[in-house]
Coordinates of C-alpha atoms in Angstrom, one line a residue:
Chain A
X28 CA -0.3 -5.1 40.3
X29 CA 2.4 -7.7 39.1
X30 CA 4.3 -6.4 36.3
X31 CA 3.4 -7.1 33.2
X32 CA 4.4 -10.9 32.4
X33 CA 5.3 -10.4 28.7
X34 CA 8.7 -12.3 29.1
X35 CA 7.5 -15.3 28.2
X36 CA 5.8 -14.3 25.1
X37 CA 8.4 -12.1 23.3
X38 CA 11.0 -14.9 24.5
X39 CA 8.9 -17.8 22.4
X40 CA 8.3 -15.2 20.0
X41 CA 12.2 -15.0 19.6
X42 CA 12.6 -18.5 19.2
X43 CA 10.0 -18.8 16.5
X44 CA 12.2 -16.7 14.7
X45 CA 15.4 -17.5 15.1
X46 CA 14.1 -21.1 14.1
X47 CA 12.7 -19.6 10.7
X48 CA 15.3 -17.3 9.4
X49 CA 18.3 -19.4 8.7
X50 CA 16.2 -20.6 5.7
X51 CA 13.8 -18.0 5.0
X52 CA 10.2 -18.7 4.2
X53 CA 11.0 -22.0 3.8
X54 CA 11.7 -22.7 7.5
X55 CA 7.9 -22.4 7.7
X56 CA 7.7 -26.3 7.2
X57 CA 9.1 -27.3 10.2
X58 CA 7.2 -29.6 11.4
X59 CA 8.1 -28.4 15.6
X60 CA 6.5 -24.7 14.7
X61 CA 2.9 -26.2 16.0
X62 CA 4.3 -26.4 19.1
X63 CA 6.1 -23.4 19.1
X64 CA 2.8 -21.7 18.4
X65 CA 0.9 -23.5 20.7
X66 CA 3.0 -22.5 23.6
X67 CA 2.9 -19.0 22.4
X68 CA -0.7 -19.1 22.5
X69 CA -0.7 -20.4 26.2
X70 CA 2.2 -17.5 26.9
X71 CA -0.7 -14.8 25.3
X72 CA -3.4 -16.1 27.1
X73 CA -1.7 -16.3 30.2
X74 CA -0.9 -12.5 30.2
X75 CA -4.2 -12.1 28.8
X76 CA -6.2 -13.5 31.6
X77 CA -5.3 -11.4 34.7
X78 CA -6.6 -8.2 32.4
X79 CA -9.5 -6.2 31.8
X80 CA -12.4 -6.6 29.6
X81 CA -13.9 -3.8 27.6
X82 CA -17.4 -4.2 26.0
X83 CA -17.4 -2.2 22.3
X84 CA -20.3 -1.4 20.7
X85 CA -21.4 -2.2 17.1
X86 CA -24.3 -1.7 15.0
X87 CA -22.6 -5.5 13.1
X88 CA -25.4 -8.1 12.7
X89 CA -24.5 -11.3 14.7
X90 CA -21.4 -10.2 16.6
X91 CA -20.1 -8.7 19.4
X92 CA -16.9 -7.4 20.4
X93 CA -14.7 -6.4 23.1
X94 CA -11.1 -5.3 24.4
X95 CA -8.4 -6.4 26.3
X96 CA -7.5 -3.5 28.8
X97 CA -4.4 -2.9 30.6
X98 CA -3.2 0.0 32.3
X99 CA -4.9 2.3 30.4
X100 CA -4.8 1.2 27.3
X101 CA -6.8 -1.1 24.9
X102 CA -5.9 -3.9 22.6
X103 CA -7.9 -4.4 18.9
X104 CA -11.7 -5.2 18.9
X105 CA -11.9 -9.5 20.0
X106 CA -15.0 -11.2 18.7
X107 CA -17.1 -12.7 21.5
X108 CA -17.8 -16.3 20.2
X109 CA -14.5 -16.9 18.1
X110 CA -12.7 -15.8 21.1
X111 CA -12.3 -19.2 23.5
X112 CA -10.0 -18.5 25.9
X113 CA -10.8 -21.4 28.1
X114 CA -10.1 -23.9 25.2
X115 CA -7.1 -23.2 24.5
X116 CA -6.7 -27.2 23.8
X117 CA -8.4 -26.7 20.7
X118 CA -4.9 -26.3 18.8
X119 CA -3.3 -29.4 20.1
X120 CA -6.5 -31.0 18.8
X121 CA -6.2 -28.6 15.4
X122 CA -2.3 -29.8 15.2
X123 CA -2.9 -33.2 15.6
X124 CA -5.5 -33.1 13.1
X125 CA -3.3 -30.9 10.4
X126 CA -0.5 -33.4 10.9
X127 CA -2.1 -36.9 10.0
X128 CA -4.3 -35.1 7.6
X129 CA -7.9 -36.0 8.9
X130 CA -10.0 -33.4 9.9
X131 CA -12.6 -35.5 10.1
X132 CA -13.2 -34.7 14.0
X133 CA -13.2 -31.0 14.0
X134 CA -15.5 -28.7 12.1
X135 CA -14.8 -25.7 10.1
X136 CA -16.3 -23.6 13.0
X137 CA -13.9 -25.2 15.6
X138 CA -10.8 -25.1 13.4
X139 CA -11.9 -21.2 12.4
X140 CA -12.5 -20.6 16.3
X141 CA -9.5 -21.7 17.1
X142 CA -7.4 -19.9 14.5
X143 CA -8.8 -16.8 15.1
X144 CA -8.2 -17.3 19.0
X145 CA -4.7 -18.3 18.2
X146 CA -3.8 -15.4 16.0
X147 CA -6.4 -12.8 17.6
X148 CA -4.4 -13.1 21.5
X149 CA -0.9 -12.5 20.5
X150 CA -1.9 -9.2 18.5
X151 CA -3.9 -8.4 21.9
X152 CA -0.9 -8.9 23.6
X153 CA 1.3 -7.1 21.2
X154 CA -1.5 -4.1 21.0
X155 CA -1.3 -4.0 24.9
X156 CA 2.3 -3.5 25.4
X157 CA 4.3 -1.6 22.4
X158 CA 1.9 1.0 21.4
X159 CA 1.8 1.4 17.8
X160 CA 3.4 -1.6 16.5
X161 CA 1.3 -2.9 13.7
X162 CA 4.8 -4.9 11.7
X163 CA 4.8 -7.7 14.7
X164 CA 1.4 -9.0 14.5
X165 CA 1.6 -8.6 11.0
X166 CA 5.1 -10.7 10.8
X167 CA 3.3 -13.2 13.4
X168 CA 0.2 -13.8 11.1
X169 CA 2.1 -14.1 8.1
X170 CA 4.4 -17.3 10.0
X171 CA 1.4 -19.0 11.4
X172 CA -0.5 -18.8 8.3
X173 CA 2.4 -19.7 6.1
X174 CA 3.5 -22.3 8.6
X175 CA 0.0 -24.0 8.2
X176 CA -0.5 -23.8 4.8
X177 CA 3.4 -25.6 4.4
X178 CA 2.1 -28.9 6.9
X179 CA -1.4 -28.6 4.4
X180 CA 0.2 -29.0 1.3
X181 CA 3.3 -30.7 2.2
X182 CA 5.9 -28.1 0.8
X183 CA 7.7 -24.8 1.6
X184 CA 6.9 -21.8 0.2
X185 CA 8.9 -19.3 -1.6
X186 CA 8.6 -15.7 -2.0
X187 CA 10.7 -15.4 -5.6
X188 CA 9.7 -17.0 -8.7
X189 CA 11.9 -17.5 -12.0
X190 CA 10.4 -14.9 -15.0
X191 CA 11.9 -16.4 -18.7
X192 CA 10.1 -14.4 -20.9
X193 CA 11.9 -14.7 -24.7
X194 CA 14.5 -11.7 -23.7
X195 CA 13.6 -11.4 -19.7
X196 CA 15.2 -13.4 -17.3
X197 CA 14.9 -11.9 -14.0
X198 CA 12.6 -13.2 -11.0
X199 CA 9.7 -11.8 -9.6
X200 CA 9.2 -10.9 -5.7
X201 CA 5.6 -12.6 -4.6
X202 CA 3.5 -13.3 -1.6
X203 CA 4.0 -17.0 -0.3
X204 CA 3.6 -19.4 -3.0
X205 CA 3.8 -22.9 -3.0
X206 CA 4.7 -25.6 -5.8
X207 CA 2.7 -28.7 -5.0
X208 CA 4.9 -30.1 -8.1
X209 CA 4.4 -30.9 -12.3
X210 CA 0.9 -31.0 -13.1
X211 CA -0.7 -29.8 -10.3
X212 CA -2.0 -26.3 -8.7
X213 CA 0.1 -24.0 -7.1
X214 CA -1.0 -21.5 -4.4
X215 CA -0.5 -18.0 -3.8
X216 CA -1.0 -16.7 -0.5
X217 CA -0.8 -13.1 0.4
X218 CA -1.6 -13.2 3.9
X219 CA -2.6 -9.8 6.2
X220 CA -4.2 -8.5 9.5
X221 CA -6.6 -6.7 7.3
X222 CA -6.3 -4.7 4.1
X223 CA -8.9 -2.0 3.0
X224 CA -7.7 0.4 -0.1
X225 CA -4.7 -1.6 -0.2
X226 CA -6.3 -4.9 -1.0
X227 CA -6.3 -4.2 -4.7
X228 CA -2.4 -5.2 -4.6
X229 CA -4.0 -9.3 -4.4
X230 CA -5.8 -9.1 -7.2
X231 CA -2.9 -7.4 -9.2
X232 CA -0.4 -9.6 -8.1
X233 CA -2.7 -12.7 -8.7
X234 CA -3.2 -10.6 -12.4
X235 CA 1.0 -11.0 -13.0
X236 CA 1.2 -14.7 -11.9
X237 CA -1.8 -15.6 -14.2
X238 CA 0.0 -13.1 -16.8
X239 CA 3.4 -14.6 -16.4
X240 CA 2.8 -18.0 -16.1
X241 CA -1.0 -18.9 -17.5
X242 CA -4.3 -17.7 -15.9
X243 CA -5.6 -21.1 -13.9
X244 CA -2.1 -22.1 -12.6
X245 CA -2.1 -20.2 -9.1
X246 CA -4.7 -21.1 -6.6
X247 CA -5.2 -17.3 -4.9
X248 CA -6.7 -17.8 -1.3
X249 CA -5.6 -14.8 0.7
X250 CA -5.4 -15.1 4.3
X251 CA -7.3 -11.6 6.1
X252 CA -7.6 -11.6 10.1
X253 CA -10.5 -9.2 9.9
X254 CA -11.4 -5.8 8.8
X255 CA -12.3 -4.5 12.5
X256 CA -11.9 -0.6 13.1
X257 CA -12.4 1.0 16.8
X258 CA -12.8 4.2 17.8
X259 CA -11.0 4.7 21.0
X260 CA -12.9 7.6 22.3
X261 CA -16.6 6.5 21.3
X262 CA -15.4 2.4 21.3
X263 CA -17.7 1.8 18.7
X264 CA -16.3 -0.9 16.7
X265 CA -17.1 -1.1 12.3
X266 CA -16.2 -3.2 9.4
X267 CA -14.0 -1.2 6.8
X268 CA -15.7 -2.9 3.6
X269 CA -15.4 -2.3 -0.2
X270 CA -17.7 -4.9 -1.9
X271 CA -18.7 -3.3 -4.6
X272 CA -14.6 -2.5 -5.4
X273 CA -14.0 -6.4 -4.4
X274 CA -16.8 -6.9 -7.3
X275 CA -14.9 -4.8 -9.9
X276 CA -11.4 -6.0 -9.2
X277 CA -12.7 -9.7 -9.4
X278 CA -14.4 -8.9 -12.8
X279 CA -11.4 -7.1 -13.7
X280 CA -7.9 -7.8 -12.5
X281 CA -8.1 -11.4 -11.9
X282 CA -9.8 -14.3 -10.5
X283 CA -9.3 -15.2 -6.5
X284 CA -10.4 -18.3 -6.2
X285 CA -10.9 -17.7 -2.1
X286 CA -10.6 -15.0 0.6
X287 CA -10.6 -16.7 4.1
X288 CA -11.0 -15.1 6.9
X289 CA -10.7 -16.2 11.2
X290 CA -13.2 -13.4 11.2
X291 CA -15.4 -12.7 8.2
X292 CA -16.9 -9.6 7.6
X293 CA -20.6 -9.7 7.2
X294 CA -20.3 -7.3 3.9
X295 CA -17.8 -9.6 2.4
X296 CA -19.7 -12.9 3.4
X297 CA -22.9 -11.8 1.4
X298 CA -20.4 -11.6 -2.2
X299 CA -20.9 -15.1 -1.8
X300 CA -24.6 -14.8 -2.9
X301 CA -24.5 -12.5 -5.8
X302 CA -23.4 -13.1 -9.2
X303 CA -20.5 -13.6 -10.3
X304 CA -19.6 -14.1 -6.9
X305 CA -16.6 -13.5 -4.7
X306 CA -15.9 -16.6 -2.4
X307 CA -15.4 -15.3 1.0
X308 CA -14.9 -18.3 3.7
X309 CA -14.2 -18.4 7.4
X310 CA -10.6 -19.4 7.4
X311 CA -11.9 -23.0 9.1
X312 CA -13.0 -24.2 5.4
X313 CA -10.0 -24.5 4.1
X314 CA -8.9 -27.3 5.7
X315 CA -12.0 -29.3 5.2
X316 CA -12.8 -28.2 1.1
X317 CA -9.1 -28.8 0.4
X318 CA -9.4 -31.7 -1.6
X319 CA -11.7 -30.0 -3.6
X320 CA -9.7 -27.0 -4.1
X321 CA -6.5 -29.3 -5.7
X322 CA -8.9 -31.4 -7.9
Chain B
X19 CA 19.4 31.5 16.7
X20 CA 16.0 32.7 16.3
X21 CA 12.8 30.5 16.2
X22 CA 12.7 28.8 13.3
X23 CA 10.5 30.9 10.9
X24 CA 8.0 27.9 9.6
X25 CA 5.0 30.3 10.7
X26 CA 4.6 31.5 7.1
X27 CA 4.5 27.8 6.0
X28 CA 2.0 26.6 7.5
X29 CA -0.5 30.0 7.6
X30 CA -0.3 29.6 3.5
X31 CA -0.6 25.9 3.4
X32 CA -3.7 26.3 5.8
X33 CA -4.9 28.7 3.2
X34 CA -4.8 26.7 0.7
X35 CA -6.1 23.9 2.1
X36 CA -9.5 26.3 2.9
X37 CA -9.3 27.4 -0.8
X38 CA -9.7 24.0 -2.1
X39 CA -11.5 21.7 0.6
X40 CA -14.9 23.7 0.0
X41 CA -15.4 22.1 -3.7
X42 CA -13.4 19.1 -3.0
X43 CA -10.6 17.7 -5.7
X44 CA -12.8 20.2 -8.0
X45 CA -11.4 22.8 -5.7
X46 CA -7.8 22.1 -7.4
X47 CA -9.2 24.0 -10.9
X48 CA -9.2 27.6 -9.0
X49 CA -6.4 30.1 -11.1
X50 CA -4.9 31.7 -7.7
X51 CA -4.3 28.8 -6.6
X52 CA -1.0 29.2 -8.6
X53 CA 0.0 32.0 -6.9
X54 CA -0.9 30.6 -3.4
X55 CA 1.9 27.9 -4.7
X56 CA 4.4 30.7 -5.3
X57 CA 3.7 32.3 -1.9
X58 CA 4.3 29.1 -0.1
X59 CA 7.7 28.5 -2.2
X60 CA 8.9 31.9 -1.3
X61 CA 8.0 30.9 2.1
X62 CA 9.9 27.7 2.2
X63 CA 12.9 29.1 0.7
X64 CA 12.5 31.6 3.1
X65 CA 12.9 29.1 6.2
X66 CA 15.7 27.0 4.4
X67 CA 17.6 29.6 3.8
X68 CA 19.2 29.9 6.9
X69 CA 19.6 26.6 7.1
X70 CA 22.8 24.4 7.3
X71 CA 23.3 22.0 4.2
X72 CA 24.7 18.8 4.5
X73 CA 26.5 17.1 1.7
X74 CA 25.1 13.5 1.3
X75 CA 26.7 10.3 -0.6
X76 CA 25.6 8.6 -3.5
X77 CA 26.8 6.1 -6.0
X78 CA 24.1 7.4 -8.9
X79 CA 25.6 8.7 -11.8
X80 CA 25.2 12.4 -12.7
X81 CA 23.5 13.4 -9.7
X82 CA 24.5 15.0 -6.3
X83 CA 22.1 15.5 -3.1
X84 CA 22.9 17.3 -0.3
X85 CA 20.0 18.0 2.8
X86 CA 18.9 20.3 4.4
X87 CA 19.9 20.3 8.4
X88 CA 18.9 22.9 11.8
X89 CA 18.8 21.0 14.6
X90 CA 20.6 18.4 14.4
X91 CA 17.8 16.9 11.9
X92 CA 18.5 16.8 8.7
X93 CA 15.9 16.7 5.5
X94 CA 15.1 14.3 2.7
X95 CA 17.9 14.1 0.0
X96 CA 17.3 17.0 -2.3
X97 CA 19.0 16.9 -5.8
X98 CA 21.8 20.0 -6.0
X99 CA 21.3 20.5 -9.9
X100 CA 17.6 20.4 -10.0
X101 CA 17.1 22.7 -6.9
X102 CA 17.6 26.4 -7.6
X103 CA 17.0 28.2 -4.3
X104 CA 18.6 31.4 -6.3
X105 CA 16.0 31.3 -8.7
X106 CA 12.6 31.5 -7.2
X107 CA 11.6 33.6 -9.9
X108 CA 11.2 30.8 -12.3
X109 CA 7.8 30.2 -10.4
X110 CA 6.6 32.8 -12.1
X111 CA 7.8 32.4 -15.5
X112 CA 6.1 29.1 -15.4
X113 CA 3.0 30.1 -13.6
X114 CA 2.5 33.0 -16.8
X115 CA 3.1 30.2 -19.2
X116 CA 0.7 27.5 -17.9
X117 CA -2.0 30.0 -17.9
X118 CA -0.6 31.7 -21.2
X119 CA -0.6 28.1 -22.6
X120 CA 2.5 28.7 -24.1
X121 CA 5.3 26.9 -23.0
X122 CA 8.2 29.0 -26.0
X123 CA 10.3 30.9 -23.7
X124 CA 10.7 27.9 -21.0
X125 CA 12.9 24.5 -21.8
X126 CA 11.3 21.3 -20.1
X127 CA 14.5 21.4 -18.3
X128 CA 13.7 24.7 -16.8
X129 CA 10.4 23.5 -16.1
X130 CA 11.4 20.6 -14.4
X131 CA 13.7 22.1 -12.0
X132 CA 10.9 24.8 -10.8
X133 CA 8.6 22.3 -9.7
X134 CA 11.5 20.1 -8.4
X135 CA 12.4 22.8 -6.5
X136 CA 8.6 23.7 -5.5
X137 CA 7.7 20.6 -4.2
X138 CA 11.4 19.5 -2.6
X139 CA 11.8 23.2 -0.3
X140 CA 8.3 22.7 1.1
X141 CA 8.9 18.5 2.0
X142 CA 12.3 19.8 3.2
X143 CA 10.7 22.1 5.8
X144 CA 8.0 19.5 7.0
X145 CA 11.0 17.2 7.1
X146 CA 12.5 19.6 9.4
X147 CA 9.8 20.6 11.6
X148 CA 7.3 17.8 11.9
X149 CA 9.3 14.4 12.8
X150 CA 7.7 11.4 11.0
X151 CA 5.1 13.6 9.1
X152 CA 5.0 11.8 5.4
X153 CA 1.3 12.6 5.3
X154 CA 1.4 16.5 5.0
X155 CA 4.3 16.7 2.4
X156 CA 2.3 13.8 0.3
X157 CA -1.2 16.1 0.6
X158 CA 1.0 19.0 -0.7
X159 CA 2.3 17.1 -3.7
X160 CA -0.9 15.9 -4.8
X161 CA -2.6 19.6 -4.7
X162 CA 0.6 21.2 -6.7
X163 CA 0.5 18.1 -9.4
X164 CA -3.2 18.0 -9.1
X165 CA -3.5 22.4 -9.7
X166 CA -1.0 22.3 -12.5
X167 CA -3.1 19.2 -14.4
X168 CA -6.5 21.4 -13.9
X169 CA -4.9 24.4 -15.2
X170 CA -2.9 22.7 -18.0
X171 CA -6.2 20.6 -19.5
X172 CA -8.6 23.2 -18.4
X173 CA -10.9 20.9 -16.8
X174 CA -11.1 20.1 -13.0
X175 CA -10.3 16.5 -11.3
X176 CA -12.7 14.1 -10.2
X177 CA -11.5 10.9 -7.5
X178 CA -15.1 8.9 -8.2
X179 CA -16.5 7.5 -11.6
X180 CA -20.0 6.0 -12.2
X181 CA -19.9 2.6 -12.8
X182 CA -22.9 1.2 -15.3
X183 CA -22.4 -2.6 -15.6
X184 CA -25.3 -4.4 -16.8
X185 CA -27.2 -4.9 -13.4
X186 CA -24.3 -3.1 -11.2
X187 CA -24.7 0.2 -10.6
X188 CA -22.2 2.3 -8.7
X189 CA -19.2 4.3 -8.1
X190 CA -15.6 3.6 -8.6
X191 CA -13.1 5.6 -6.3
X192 CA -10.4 6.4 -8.5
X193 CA -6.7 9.1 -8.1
X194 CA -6.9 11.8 -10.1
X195 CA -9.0 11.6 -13.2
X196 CA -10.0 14.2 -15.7
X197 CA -12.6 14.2 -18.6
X198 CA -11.9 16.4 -21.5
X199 CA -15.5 15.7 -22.8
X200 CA -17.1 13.3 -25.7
X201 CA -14.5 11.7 -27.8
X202 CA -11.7 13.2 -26.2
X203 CA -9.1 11.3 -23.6
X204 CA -9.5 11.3 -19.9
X205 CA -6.6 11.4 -17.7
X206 CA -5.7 8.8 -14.7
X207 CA -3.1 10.9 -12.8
X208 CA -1.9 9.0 -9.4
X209 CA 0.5 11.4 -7.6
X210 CA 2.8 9.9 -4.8
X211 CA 6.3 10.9 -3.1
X212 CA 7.6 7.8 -3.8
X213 CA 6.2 4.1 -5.0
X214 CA 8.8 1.4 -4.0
X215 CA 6.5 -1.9 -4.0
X216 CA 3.5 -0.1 -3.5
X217 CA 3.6 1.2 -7.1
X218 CA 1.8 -1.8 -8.4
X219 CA -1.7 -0.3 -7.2
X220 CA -1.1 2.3 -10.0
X221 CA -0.7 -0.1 -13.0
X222 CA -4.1 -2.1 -11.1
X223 CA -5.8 1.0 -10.8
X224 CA -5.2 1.5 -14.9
X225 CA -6.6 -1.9 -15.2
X226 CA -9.8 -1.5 -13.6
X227 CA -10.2 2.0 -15.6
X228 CA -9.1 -0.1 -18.6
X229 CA -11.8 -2.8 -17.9
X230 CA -14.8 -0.7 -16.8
X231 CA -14.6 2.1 -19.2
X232 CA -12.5 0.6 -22.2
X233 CA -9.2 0.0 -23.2
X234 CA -7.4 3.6 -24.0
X235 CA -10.1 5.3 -22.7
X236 CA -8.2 6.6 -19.7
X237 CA -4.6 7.9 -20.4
X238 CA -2.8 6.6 -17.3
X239 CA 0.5 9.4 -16.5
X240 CA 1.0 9.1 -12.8
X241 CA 3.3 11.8 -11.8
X242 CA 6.0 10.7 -9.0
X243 CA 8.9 13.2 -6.7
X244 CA 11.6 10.9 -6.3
X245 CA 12.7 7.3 -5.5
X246 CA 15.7 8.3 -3.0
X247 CA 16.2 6.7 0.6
X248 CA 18.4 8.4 2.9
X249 CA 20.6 6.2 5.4
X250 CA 20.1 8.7 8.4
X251 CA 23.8 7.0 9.9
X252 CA 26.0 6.8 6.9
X253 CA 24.5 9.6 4.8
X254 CA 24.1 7.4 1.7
X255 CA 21.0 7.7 -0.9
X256 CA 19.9 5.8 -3.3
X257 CA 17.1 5.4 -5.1
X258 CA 14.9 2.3 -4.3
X259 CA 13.7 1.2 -8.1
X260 CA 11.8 -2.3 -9.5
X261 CA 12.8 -2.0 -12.9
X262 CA 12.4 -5.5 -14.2
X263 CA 9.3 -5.6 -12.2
X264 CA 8.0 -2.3 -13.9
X265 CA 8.8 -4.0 -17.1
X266 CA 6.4 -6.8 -16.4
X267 CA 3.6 -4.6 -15.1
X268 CA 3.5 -2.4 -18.2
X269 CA 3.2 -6.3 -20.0
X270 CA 0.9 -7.9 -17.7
X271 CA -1.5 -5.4 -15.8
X272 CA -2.3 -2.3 -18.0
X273 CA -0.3 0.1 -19.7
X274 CA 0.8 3.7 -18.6
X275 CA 0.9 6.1 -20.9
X276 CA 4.1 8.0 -19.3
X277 CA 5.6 8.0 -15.9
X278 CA 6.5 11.6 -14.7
X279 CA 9.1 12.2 -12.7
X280 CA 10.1 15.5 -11.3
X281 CA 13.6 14.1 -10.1
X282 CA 13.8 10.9 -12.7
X283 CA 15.6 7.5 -11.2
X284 CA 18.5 6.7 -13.0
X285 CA 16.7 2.6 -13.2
X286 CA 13.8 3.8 -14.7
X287 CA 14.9 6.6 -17.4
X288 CA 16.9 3.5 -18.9
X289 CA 13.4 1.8 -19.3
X290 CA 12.4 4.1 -22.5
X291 CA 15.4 2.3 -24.2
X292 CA 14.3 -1.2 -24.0
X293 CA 11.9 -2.9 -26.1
X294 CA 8.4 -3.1 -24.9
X295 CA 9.4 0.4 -23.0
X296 CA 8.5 2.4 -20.0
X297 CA 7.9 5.8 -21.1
X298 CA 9.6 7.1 -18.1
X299 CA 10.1 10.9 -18.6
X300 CA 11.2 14.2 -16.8
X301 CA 8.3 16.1 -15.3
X302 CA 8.4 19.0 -17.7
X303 CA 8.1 17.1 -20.3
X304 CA 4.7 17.0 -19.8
X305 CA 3.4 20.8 -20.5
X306 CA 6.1 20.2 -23.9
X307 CA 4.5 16.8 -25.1
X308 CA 0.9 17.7 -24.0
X309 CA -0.3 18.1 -27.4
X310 CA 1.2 14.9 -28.6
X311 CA -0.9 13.4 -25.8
X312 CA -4.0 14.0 -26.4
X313 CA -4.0 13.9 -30.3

């Protein structure tokens, strides 16, 4: 067997970087990232294609999973039909979209397709060849989501906000956030690979931004890849869900006015149906009910 | 040099850990459980005796930490005032006046530094003896603080609550909480190593106990080892504290009733003296103040 072509993708990786971090978060908005991310995404599948695939098992209604294998070793669990590897020109049609603002020729299900395809093969890639590293895909998700989300709205996020509070003046570390100016919404955007018990740090930090600056101000849509789980021994592959919780912290904490997800889970999909409910979307919808969210 | 003597260590710890797991958390309530403690202190000091100690760097005011070192690995920071290797024996002065209830004859100083120097010997020895092992001295800490609360308030801990909400009906998992019966307070006792940014969960966790079960219902005093980072190259610590953040938590999520700190940050015991305060307080402060608590 060849050795393992990874060069290419920690190389374009690199460069995302270094083309980020002279101005923080707010080198998200550069408009060239698409690209950037596109040819990553070729990179991943590329490496990707010559491996093995692994069928998992799970009792999860309407989906089926399986693994990337390479020498041994298995990446996370990849859902079957948001997977397209052979379309990979799905995100030049997604950027082109994004960047004249019409997505009036994709539907949610292509743009959430390709998303999830996008962000599922480099954490594949990175799962298959530096065992243990969960920071990188993490890092890599939080870019492509922020850098998305910057293009959307038109403006860069920050991750510090200004508290003047009578006596306090100090500022206040936060998830992404973005101004979209006097007047109108501003988002917050915590954005992870999944969360479980740690998922009750959104709603608290949505519960200081309403505190601190006025309950209705800051649009909360967190970003969650999935909340996949596999057993490497039997490969049975599970949802780690906490709806009820989800319920409690909505009614309790604060308000999230979305979760979207590339992959939702089916327990977090049905707190769309009960009341008061939870809003839940595949991550495609946001780029079509947008309008709707700023109005 | 001989092998290193952790054998003891761990053959206590495992017995513990079979004295409590049958009952669960409720398992924590058992009286020899104290005594188990003292065994596995003697047995830590016992292993860290021999060992080098390795003076360490710090810019904090009034304190001094050296580590522990055999092997060329050295421990977690550990606090030269509060740990008294010499005097083991104040185990069980405290132990008699926990179960005594009657704290006369010991000063919340004295109390302090015998758990400090409980809980510090055994995380020093895991330090030493199982790299990259944070779970096991975290376990440990949560069983001493969790034993001393059951003994102290005479009731054993529970980590679910029913939830009864109009037409929701289920159960909340929750830290530490204990029930001192009809018209009395409950305790919400999160115990952690350290907190850094995750410490926000604990002021969330409040709120939900706040929310479901009523405001001042739950008497939130989370109990915490230390906030001090070692830089492994340099031999610096310092402790990683969010004051100003901590001040707009206790204003905007829920409000703790006391923060406990066997080894207090210097950051956070300046808290009490601003206005709305932090009750931040020394560790042993808590078997002194109980009765103030729950009046």
């Amino acid at each position: 067997m060849p050795p393992f072509p990874r060069d290419e993708v920690e190389a374009i990786y690199r460069r995302i970087q270094r083309s980020i971090r002279p101005a923080g978060v707010a080198g998200l908005g550069a408009e060239d990232l698409s690209g950037s991310f596109g040819d990553l995404y070729q990179a991943c599948l590329a490496v990707l294609a010559p491996c093995g695939q692994v069928e998992l098992n799970t009792a999860i209604a309407n989906k089926e999973y399986f693994a990337f294998e390479r020498d041994g070793r298995i990446s996370r669990a990849v859902n079957n039909d948001l997977h397209a590897a052979d379309v990979s020109g799905g995100w030049a049609e997604f950027v082109h979209a994004l960047h004249s603002k019409n997505f009036g020729a994709l539907t949610a299900e292509d743009v959430t397709r390709t998303l999830y395809s996008v962000a599922i093969s480099f954490c594949a890639v990175i799962d298959l060849t530096r065992r243990g590293d969960q920071k990188t895909p993490g890092t890599f998700f939080e870019w492509l989501v922020g850098h998305l989300f910057a293009v959307q709205l038109g403006v860069v996020p920050t991750t510090r906000l200004p508290v003047l509070n009578l006596d306090m003046e100090t500022t206040l570390p936060t998830d992404f956030t973005f101004d979209l100016g006097p007047g109108r919404p501003k988002f917050h955007l915590p954005v992870k690979t999944s969360t479980r018990e740690r998922v009750i740090q959104v709603w608290a930090h949505q519960r200081v931004l309403d505190g601190v600056y006025g309950t209705g101000r800051f649009i909360g849509t967190p970003v969650i890849l999935a909340e996949t789980k596999t057993d490497r021994q039997t490969r049975d592959v599970v949802e780690i869900c906490l709806p009820e919780q989800w319920r409690i912290y909505q009614m309790h904490i604060a308000q999230l006015r979305r979760v979207y997800y590339p992959d939702p889970p089916e327990a977090y999909i049905r707190l769309n149906e009960v009341f008061p409910p939870v809003h839940v979307r595949p991550f495609g919808d946001f780029f079509h009910e947008f309008d709707e969210l700023v109005a």
